Tab-separated table of C-alpha atoms in Angstrom:
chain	number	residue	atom	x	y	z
A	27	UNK	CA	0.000	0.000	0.000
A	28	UNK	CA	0.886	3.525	0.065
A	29	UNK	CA	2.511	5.136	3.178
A	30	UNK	CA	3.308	8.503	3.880
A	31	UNK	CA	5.330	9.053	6.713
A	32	UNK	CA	5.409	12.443	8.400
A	33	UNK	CA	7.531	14.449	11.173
A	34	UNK	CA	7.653	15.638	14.127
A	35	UNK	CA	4.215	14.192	15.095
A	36	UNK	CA	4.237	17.030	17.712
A	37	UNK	CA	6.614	20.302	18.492
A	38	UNK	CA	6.354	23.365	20.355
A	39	UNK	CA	8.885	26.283	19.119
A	40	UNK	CA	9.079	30.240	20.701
A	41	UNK	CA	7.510	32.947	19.012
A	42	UNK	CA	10.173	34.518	15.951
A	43	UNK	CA	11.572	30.660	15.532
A	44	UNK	CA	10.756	28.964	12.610
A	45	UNK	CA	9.627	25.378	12.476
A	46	UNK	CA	10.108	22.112	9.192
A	47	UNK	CA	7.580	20.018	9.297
A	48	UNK	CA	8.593	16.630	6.717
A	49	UNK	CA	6.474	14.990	4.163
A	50	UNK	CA	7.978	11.632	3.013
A	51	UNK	CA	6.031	8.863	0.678
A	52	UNK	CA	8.127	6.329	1.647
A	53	UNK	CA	7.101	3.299	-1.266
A	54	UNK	CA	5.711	5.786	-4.366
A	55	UNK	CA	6.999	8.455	-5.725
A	56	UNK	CA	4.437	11.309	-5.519
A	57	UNK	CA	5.079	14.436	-7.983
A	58	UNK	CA	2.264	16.214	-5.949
A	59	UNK	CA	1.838	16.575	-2.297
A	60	UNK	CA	-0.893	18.484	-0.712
A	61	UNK	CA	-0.725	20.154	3.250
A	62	UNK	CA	-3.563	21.428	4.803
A	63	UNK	CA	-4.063	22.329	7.874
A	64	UNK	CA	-6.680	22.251	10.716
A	65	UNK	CA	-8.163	24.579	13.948
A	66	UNK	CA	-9.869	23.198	16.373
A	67	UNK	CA	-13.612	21.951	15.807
A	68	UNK	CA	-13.050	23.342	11.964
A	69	UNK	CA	-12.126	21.454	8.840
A	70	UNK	CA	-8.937	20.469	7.213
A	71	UNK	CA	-7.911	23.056	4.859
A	72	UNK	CA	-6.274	22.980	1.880
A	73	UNK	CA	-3.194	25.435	2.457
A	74	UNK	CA	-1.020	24.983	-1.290
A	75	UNK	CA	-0.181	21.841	-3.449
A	76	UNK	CA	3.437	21.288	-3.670
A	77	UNK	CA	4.478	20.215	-6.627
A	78	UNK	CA	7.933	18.144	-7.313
A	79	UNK	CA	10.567	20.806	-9.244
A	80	UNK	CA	8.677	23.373	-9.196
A	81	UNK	CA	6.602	26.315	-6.935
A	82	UNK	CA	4.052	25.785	-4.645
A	83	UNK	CA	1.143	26.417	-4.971
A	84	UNK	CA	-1.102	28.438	-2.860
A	85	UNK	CA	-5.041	28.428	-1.531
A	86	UNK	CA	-6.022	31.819	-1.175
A	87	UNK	CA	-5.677	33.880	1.883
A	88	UNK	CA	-2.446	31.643	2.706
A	89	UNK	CA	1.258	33.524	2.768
A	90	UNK	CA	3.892	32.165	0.665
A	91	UNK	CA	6.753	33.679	2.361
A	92	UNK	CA	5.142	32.695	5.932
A	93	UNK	CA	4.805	29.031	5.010
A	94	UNK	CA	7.981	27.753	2.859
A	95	UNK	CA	7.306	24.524	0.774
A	96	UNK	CA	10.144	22.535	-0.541
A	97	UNK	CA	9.302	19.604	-2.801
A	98	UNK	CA	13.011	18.872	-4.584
A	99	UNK	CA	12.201	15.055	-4.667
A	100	UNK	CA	9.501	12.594	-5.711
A	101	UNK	CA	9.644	11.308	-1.972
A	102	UNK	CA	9.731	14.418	0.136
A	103	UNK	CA	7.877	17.515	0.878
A	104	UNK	CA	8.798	20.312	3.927
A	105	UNK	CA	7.006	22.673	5.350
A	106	UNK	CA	8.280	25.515	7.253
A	107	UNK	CA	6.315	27.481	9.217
A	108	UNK	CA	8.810	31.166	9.220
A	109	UNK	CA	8.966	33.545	12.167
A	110	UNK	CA	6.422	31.703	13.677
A	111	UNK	CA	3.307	33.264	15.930
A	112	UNK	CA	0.551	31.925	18.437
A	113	UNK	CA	-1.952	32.398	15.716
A	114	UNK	CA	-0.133	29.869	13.602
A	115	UNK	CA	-0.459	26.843	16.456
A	116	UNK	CA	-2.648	24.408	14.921
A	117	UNK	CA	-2.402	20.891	13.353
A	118	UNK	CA	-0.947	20.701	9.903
A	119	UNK	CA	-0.988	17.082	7.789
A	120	UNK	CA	-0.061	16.259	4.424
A	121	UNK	CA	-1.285	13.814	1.572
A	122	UNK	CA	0.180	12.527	-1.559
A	123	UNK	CA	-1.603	10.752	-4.310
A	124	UNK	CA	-0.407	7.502	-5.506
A	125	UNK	CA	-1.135	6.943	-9.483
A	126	UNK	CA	-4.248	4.953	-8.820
A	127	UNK	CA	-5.062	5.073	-5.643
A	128	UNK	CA	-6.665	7.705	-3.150
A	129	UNK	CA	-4.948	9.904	-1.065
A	130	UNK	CA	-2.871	8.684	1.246
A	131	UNK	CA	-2.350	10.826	4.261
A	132	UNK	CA	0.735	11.680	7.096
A	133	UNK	CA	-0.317	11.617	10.758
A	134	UNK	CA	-0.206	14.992	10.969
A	135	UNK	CA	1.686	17.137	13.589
A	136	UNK	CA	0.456	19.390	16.319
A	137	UNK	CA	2.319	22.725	16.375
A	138	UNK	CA	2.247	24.981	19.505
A	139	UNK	CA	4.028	28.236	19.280
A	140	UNK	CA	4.907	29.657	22.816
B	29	UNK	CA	-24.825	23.148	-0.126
B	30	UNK	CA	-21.626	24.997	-0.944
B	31	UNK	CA	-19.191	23.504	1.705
B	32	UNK	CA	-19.266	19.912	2.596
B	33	UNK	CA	-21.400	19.490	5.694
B	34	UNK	CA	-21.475	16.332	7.955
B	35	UNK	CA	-23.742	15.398	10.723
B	36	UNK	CA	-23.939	14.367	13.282
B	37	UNK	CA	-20.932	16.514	14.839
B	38	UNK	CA	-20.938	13.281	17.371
B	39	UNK	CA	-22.287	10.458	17.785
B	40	UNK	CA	-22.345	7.856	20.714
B	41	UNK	CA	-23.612	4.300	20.581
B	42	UNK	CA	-23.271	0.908	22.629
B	43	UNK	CA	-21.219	-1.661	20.878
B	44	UNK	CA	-23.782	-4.113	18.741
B	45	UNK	CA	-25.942	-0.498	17.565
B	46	UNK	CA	-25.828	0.167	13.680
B	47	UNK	CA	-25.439	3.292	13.001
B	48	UNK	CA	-25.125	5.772	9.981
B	49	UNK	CA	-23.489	9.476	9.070
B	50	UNK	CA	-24.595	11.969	6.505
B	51	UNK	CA	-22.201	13.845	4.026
B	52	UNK	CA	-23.629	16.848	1.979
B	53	UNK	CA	-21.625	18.129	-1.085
B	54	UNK	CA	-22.310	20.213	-3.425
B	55	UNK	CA	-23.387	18.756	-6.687
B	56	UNK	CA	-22.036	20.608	-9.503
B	57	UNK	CA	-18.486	19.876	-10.533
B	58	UNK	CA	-18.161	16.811	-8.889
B	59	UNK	CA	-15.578	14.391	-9.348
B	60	UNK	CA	-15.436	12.061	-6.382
B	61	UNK	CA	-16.665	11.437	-2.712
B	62	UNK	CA	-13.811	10.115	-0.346
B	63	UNK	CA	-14.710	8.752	3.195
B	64	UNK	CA	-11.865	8.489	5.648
B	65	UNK	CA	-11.541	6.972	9.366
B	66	UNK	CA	-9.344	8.545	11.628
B	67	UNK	CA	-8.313	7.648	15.115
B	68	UNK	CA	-6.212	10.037	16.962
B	69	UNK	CA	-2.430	9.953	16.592
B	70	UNK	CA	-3.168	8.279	13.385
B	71	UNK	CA	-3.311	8.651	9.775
B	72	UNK	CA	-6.369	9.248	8.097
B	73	UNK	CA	-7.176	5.583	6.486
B	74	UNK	CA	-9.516	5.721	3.095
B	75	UNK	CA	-12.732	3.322	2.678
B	76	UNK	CA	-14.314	4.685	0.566
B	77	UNK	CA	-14.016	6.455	-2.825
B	78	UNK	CA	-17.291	6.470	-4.682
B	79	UNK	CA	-17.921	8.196	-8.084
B	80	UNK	CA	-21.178	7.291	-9.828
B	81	UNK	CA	-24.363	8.188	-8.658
B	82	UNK	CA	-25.860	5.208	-6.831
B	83	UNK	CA	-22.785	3.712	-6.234
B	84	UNK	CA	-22.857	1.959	-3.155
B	85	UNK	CA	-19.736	0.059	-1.365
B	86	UNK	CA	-19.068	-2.272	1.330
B	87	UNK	CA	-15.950	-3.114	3.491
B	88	UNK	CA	-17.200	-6.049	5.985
B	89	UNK	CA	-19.528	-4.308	8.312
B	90	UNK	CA	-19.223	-0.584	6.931
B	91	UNK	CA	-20.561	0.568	3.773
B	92	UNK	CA	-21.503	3.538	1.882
B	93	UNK	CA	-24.250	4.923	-0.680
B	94	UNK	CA	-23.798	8.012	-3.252
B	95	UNK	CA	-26.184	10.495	-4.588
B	96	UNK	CA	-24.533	12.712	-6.938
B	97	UNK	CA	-27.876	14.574	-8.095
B	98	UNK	CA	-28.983	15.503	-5.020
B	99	UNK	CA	-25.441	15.707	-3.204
B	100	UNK	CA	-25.187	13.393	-0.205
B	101	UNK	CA	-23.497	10.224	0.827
B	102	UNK	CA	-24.566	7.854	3.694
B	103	UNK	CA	-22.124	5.864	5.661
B	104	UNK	CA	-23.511	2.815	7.610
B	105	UNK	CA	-21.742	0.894	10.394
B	106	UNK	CA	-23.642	-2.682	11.113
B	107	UNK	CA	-23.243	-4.001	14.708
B	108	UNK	CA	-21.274	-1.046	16.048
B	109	UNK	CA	-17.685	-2.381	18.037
B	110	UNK	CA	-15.003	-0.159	20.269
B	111	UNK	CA	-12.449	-0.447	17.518
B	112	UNK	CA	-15.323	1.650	15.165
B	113	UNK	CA	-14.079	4.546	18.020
B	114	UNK	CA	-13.171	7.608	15.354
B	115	UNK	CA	-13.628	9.922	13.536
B	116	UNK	CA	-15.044	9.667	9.781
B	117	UNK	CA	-14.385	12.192	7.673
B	118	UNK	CA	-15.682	13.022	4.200
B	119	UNK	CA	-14.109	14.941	1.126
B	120	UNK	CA	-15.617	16.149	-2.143
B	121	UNK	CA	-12.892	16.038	-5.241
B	122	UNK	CA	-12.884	17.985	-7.924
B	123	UNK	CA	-9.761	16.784	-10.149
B	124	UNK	CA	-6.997	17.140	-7.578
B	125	UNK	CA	-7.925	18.482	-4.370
B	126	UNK	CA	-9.807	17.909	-1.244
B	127	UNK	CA	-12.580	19.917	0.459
B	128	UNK	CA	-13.298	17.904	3.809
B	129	UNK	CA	-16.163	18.209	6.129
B	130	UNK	CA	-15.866	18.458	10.026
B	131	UNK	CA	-15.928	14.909	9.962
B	132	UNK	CA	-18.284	13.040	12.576
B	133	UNK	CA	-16.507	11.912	15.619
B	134	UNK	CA	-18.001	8.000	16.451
B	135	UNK	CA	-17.576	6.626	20.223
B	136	UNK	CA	-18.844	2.694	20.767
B	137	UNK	CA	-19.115	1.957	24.188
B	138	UNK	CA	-18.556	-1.580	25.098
């Protein structure tokens, strides 16, 4: 099956740090990799679709230069969460599509910025 | 309907009760219906991924109907056990991405 693994599961960081969060499909290669993320008793939302080689991109309403996505391989996607703030403590996950099959999701991880 | 709704937000039931969830979608450019269980700490597992209207699906005692006209999806759960404890979530595709619901959060008591 497909298996995406995805790290920290949980982190707290100080306000101003920034924070990577890894995306890795560890038996496909996935040229697309989506991250949402989630608030409490709300939805998961669709924050940007990375794609493999080149830019991000971006749902609207969502800041580029705040959240930093890196796809440079068919296995692995980062997000990094820049000069983070309370505001941005919530629970991000990722997904990556394998050619024929559904989504396959991480686990997700649980930021709190202090 | 132009988000994906879900109800009930909760839902608690002794172990042996059948139950069922509702997914609303909108209707027009739809592509597929995902269903998704999710315990916590976990990753989101797939059951379902229904595209024709009256599809229905089974996977042993959970299945799932599809009306694409009218925009909803049904998700049953025969004889109700602990390890059904989670939350199911549902997503509307168009050709790549997701929209999710709030999901319905399932509790059996044993």
């Amino acid at each position: 099956g497909a298996v995406v693994s995805q790290h920290p599961s949980r982190v707290i960081c100080k306000s101003g740090t920034s924070v990577k969060i890894e995306c890795r499909s560890l038996d496909f290669q996935a040229t697309t990799m989506f991250w949402y993320r989630q608030f409490p008793k709300k939805s998961l939302m669709l924050m940007a679709t990375s794609n493999e080689g080149s830019k991000a991109t971006y749902e609207q309403g969502v800041e580029k230069d705040k959240f930093l996505i890196n796809h440079a391989s068919l296995t692995l996607s980062t997000l990094t969460v820049t000069s983070a703030h309370p505001e941005d403590s919530s629970f991000y996950i990722c997904s990556a599509q394998k050619q024929g099959s559904g989504y396959t999701f991480g686990s997700g991880t649980r930021l709190t910025v202090v | 309907i132009l988000n994906v709704e879900q109800s009930p937000q909760s839902l608690h039931v002794q172990e042996g009760d059948s139950t069922n969830f509702t997914c609303s979608f909108p209707s027009s450019n739809f592509y597929a219906l995902h269903w998704y269980r999710w315990e916590t700490a976990k990753s989101p597992e797939a059951l379902f991924v229904m595209t024709l209207n009256g599809d229905e699906k089974k996977k042993g005692r959970i299945s799932a109907t599809l009306n694409t006209k009218e925009g909803y999806s049904y998700l049953y759960i025969k004889g109700s056990q602990p390890e059904d404890s989670a939350t199911y979530l549902c997503a509307s595709s168009g050709y790549s991405t997701l929209t999710f619901g709030k999901g319905t959060m399932l509790l059996v008591s044993p």
